[in-house]
CSV table of C-alpha atoms in Angstrom, one decimal:
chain,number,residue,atom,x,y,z
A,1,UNK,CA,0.0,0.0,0.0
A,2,UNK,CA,3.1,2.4,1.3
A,3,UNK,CA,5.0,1.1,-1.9
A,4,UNK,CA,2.0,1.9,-4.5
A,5,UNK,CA,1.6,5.7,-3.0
A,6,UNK,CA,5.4,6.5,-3.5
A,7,UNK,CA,5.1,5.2,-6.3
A,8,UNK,CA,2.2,7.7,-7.8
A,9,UNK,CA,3.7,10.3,-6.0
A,10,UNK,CA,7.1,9.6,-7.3
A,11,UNK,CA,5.7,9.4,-11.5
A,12,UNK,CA,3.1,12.6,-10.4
A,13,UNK,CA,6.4,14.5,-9.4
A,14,UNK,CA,8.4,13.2,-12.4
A,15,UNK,CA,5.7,14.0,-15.0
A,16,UNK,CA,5.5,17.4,-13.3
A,17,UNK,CA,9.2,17.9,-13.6
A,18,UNK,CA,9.3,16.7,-17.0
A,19,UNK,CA,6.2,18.8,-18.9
A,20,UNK,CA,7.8,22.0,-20.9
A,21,UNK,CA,6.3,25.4,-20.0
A,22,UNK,CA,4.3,26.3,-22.9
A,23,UNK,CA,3.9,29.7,-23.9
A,24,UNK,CA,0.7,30.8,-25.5
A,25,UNK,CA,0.8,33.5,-28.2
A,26,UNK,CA,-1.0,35.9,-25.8
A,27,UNK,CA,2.2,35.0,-23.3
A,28,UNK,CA,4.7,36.1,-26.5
A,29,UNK,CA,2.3,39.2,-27.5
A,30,UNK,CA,2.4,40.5,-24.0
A,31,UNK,CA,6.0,39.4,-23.5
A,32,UNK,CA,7.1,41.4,-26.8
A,33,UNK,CA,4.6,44.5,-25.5
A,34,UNK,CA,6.5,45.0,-22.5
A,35,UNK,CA,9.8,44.0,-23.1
A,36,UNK,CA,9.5,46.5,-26.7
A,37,UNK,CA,6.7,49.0,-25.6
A,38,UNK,CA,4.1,51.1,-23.3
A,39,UNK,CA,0.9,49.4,-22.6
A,40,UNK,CA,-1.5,49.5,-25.6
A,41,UNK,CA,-4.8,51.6,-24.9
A,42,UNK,CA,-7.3,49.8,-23.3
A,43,UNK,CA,-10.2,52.6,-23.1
A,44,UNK,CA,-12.4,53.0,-25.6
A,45,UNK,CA,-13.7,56.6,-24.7
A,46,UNK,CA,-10.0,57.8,-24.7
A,47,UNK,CA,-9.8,56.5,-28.1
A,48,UNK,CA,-13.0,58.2,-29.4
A,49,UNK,CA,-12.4,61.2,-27.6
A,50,UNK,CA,-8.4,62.3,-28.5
A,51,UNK,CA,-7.9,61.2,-32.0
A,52,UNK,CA,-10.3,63.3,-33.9
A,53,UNK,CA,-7.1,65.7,-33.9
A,54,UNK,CA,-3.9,63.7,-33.1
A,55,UNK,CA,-3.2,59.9,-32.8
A,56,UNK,CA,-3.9,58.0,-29.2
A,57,UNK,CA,-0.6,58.5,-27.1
A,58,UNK,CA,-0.7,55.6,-25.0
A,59,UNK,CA,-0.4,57.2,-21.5
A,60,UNK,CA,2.2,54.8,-20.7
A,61,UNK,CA,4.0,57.7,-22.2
A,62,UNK,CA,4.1,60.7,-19.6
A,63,UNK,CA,3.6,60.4,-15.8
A,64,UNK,CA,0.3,61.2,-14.3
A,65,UNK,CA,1.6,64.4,-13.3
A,66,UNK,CA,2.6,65.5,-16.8
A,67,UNK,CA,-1.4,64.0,-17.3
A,68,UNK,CA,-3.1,65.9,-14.9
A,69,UNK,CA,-1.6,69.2,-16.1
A,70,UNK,CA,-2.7,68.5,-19.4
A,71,UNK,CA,-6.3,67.6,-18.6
A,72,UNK,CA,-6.9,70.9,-16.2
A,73,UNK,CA,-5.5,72.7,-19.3
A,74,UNK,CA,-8.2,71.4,-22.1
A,75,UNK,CA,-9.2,74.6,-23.5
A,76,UNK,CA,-6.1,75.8,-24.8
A,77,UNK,CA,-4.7,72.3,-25.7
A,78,UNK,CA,-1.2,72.8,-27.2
A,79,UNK,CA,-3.1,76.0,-29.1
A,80,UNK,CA,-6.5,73.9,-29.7
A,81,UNK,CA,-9.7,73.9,-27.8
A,82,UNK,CA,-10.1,70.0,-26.5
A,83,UNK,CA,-12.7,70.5,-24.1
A,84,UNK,CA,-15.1,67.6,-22.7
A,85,UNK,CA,-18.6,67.1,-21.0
A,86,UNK,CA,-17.6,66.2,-17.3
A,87,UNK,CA,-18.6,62.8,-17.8
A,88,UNK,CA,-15.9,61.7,-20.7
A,89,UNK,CA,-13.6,64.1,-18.7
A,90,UNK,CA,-13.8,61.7,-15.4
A,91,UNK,CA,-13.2,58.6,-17.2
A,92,UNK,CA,-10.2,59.9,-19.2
A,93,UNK,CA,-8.6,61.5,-16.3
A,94,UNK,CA,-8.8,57.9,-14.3
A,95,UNK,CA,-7.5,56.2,-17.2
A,96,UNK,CA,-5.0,58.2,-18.1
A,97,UNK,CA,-4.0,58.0,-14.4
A,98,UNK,CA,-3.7,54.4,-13.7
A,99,UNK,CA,-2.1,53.9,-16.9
A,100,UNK,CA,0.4,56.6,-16.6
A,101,UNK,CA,4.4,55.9,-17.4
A,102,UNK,CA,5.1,55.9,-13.4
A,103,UNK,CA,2.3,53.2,-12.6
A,104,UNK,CA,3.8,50.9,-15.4
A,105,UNK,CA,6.2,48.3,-15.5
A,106,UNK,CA,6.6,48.0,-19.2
A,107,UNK,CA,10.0,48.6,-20.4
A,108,UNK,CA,9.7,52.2,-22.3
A,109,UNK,CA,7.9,53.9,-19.4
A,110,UNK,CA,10.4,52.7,-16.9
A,111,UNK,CA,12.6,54.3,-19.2
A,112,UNK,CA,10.6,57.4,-19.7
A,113,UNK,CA,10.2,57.6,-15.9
A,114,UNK,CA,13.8,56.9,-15.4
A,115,UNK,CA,14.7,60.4,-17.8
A,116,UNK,CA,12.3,62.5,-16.0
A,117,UNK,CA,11.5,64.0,-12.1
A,118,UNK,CA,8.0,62.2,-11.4
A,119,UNK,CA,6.5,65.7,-10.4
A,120,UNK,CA,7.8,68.0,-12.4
A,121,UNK,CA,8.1,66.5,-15.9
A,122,UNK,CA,7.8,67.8,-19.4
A,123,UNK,CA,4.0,67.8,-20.4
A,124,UNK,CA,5.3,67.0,-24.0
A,125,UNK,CA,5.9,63.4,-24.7
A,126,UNK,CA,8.5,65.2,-28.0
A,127,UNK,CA,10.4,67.0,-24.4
A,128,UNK,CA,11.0,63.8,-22.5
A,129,UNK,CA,14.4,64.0,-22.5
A,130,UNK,CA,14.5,59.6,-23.0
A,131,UNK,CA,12.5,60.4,-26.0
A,132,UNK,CA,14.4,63.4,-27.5
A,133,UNK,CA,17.8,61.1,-26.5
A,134,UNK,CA,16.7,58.3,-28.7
A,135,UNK,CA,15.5,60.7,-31.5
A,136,UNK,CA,18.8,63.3,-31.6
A,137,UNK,CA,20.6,61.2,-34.2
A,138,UNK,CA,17.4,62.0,-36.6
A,139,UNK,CA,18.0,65.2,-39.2
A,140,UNK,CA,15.5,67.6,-39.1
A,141,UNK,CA,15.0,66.6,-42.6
A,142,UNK,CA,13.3,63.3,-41.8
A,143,UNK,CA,11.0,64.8,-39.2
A,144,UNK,CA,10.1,68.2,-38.5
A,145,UNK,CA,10.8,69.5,-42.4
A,146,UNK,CA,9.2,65.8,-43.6
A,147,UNK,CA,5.8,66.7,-45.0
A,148,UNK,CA,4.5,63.5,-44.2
A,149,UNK,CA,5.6,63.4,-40.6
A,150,UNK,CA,5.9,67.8,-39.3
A,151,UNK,CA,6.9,66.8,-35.7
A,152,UNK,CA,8.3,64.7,-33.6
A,153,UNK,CA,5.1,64.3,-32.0
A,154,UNK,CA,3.8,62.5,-34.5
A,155,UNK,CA,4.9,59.6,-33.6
A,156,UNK,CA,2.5,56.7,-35.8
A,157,UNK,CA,3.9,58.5,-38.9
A,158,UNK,CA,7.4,56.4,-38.7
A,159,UNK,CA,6.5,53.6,-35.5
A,160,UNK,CA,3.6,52.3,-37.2
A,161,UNK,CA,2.1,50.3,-34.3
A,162,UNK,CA,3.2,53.7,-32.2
A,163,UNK,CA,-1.0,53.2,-31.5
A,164,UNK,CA,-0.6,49.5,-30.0
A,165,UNK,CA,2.2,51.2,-27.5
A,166,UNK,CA,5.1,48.9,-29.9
A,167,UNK,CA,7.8,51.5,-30.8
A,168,UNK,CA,10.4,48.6,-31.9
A,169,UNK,CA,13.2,50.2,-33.7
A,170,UNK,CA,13.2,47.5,-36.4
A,171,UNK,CA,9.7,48.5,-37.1
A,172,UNK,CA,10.7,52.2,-37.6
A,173,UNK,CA,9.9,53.4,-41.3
A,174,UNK,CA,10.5,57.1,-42.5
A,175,UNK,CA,8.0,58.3,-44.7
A,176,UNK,CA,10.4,59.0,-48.3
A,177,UNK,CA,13.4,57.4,-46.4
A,178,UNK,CA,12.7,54.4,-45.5
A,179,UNK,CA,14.1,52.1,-42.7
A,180,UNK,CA,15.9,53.7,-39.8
A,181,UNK,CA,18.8,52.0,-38.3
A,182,UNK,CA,21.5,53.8,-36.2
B,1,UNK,CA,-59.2,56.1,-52.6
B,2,UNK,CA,-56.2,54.6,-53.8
B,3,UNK,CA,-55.4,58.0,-55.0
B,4,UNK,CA,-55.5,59.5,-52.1
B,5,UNK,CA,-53.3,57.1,-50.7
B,6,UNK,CA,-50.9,57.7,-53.7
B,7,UNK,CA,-50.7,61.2,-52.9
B,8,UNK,CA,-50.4,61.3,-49.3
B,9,UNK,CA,-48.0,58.8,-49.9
B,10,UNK,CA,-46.0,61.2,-52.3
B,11,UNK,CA,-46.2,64.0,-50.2
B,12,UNK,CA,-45.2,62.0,-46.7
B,13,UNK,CA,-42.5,59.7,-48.2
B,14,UNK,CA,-40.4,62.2,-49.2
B,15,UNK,CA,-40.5,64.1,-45.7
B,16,UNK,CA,-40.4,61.2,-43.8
B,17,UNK,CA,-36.6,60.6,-45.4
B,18,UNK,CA,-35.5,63.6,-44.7
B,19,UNK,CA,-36.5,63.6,-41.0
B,20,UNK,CA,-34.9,60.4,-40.8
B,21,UNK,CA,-31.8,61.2,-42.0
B,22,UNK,CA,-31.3,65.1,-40.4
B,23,UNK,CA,-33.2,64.1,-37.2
B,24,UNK,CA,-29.9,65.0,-35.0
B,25,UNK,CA,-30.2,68.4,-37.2
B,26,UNK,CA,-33.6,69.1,-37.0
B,27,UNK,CA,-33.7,68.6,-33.0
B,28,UNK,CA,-31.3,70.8,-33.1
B,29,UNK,CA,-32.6,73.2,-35.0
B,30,UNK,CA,-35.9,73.1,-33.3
B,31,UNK,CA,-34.3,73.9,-30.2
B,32,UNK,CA,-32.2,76.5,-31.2
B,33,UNK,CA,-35.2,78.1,-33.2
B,34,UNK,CA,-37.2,77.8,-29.6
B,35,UNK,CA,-34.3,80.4,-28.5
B,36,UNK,CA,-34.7,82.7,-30.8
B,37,UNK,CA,-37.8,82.7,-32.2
B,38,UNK,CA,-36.3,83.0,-35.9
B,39,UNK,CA,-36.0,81.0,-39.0
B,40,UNK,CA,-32.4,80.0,-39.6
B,41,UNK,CA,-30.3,81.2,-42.7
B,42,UNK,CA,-28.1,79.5,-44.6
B,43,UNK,CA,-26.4,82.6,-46.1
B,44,UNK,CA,-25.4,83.9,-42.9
B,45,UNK,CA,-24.2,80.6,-42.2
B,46,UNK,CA,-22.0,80.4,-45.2
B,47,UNK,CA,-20.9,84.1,-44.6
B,48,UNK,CA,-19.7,82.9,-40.7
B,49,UNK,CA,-17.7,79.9,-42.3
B,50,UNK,CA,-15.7,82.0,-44.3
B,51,UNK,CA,-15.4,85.3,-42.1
B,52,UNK,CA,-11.8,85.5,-40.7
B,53,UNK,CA,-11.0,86.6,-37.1
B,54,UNK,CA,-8.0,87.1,-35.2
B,55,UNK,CA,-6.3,84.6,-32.7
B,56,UNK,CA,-3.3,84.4,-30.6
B,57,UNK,CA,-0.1,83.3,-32.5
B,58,UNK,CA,0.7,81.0,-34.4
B,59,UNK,CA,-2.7,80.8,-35.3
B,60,UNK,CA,-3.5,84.5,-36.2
B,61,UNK,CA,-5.9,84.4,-38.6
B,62,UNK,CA,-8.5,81.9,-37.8
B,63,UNK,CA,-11.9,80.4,-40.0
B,64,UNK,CA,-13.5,77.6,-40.1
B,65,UNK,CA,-11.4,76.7,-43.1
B,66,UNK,CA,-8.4,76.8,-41.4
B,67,UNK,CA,-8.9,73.6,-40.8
B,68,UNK,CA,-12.4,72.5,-42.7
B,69,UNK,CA,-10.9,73.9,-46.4
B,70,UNK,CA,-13.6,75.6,-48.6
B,71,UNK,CA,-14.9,72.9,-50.4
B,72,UNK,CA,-17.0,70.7,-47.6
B,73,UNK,CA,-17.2,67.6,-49.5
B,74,UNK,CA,-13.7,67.0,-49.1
B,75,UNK,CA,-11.2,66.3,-46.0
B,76,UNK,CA,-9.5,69.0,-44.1
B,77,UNK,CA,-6.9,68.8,-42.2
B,78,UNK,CA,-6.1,69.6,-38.6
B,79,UNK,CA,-4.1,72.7,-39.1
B,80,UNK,CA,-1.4,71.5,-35.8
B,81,UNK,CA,-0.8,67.9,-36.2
B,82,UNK,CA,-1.9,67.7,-39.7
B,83,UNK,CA,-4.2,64.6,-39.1
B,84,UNK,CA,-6.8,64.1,-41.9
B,85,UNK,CA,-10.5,65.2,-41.0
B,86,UNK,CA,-13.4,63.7,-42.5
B,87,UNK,CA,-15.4,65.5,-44.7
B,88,UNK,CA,-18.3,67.5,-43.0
B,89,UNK,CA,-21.1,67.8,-45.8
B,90,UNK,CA,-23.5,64.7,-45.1
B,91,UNK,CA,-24.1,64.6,-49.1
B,92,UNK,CA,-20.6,62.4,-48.9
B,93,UNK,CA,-20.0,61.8,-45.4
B,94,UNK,CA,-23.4,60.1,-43.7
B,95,UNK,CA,-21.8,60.4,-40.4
B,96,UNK,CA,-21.5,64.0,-40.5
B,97,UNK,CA,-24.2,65.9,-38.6
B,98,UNK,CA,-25.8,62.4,-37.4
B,99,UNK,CA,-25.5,62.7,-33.7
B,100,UNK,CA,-26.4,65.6,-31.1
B,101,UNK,CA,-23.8,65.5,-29.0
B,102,UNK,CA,-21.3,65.2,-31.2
B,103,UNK,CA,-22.1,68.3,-33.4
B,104,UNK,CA,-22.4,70.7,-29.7
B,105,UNK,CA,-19.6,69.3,-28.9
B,106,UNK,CA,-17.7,70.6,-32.0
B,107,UNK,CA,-19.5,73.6,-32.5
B,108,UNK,CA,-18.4,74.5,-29.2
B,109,UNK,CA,-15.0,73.8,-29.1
B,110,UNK,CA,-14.7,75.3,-32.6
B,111,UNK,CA,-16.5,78.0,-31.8
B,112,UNK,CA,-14.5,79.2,-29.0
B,113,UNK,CA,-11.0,78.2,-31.3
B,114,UNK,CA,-12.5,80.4,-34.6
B,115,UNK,CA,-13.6,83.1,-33.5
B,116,UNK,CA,-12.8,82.9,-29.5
B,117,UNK,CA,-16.1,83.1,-28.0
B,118,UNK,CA,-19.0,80.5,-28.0
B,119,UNK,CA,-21.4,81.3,-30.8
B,120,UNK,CA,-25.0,82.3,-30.2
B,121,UNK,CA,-28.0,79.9,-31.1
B,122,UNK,CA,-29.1,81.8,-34.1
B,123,UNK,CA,-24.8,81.7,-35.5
B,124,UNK,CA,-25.4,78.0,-34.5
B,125,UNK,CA,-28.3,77.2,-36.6
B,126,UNK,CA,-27.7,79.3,-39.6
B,127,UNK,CA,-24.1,77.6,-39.4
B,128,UNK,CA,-25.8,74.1,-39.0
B,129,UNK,CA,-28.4,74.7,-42.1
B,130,UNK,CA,-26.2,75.6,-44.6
B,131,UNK,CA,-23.8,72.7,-43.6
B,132,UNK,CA,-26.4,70.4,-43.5
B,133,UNK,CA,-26.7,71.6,-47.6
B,134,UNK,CA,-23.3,70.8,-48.6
């Protein structure tokens, strides 16, 4: 009787040991998003609300300071009027504040946050000085005299997937210069 | 009496459309016209979307076409970031002008941009008829 249950125990072990850890392609997807990126936007209303004028920054991008400046300062929005009905304005605000670069553990905003004083940083993602380090090498040519892309704010115009949060150098196209590689 | 259903028919169908596809406009319309007790006009609408007025730099001189273009049946363009904006006349764009909230939203944002005030219920519905032309 003693012998049979060591025995079980002994293959149940064994057979534990022994089975590979499988990865799911959600496991790799999310692996990839926050070894390469910022979380990808999760809120709908954000979505609907700020990209009738500019792409969705993923607000793994700024800290919630940088955030909560911007969001008591929507009627003269970088020049534009981006006001909201209190409701949409409650939502965004919480989203934007869990989901800010300092509440993140993906591997840009730990970046980002690592550039920057958590209270007093830039409210312009283009003035983060990780993101303006990792741009510098870039003539003005390709990006602020580029037609196609006018600022460095713009960032979906050469990370294509900039709206997923993936900013993966390999992925980086210049519009009318192609690949970048430094 | 089949004529007369005929006719009613002709004269009803015809309306019944149009309600169906303006009713965000015409609610709006109605309510702004409850304001001010006047018929809107198209003309003065067409006459605010082009007027220029003066904003703080870089934007100095500010329409609706700085962004919106002059011809409403095609895009604009956001005149900062450059993203592409859908055209606003409903004759090519059926979402345009299709829901309440959206359209006081806008006119009150761009309102306060253009010319840097909110406008009044009569600018608002003479600006809303003649879009609601294009």
């Amino acid at each position: 009787m003693n012998k049979s249950i060591i025995i079980s125990a002994t293959i149940l072990i064994s057979t534990a040991l022994t089975v590979p850890v499988v990865f799911s392609d959600d496991d790799r997807r999310e692996y990839r998003q926050r070894s390469l990126g910022v979380a990808p936007v999760t809120s709908e209303v954000y979505k609907n609300e700020c990209s009738s004028c500019h792409m969705v920054y993923p607000p793994g991008l700024l800290p919630a300071s940088s955030w909560q400046k911007i969001m008591t300062g929507l009627e003269d929005h970088f020049g534009d009027n981006a006001e909201l009905d209190s409701e949409n304005f409650k939502i965004i605000s919480e989203f934007l504040d869990t989901n800010s670069a300092d509440k993140s553990d993906y591997r840009r905003s730990r970046k980002i946050m690592r550039s920057v004083n958590k209270d007093n940083a830039p409210i312009k993602i283009s003035e983060l000085p990780y993101i303006k380090r990792k741009h510098d090498e870039i003539p003005d040519k390709m990006i602020k005299y580029n037609q196609k892309v006018n600022s460095l704010s713009n960032c979906s115009a050469c990370h294509s997937s900039a709206e997923k949060g993936l900013f993966n150098e390999h992925d980086v196209r210049i519009p009318g210069y192609g690949y970048w590689d430094d | 009496m089949k004529l007369i259903t005929l006719i009613s028919c002709l004269i009803i169908f015809p309306f019944g459309t149009a309600i169906a596809e303006n009713y965000a406009v015409l609610q709006l319309l109605n309510s702004y016209q409850a304001e001010t007790k006047k018929q809107p006009n198209a003309e003065k609408g067409q006459q605010l979307w082009n007027q220029t007025f003066t904003g703080k730099s870089p934007f100095t001189e500010r329409s609706c076409r700085t962004c919106h273009t002059s011809n409403l049946k095609l895009p604009g363009q956001h005149i900062r970031t450059k993203k592409t904006i859908e055209p606003l006349a409903p004759s090519v764009n059926e979402k345009s002008l299709s829901e309440v909230k959206k359209i006081k939203k806008w006119l009150k944002r761009n309102c306060k941009w253009s010319i840097g005030r909110e406008c009044t219920a009569g600018e608002k519905a003479n600006l809303l008829t003649f879009l609601n032309q294009q």
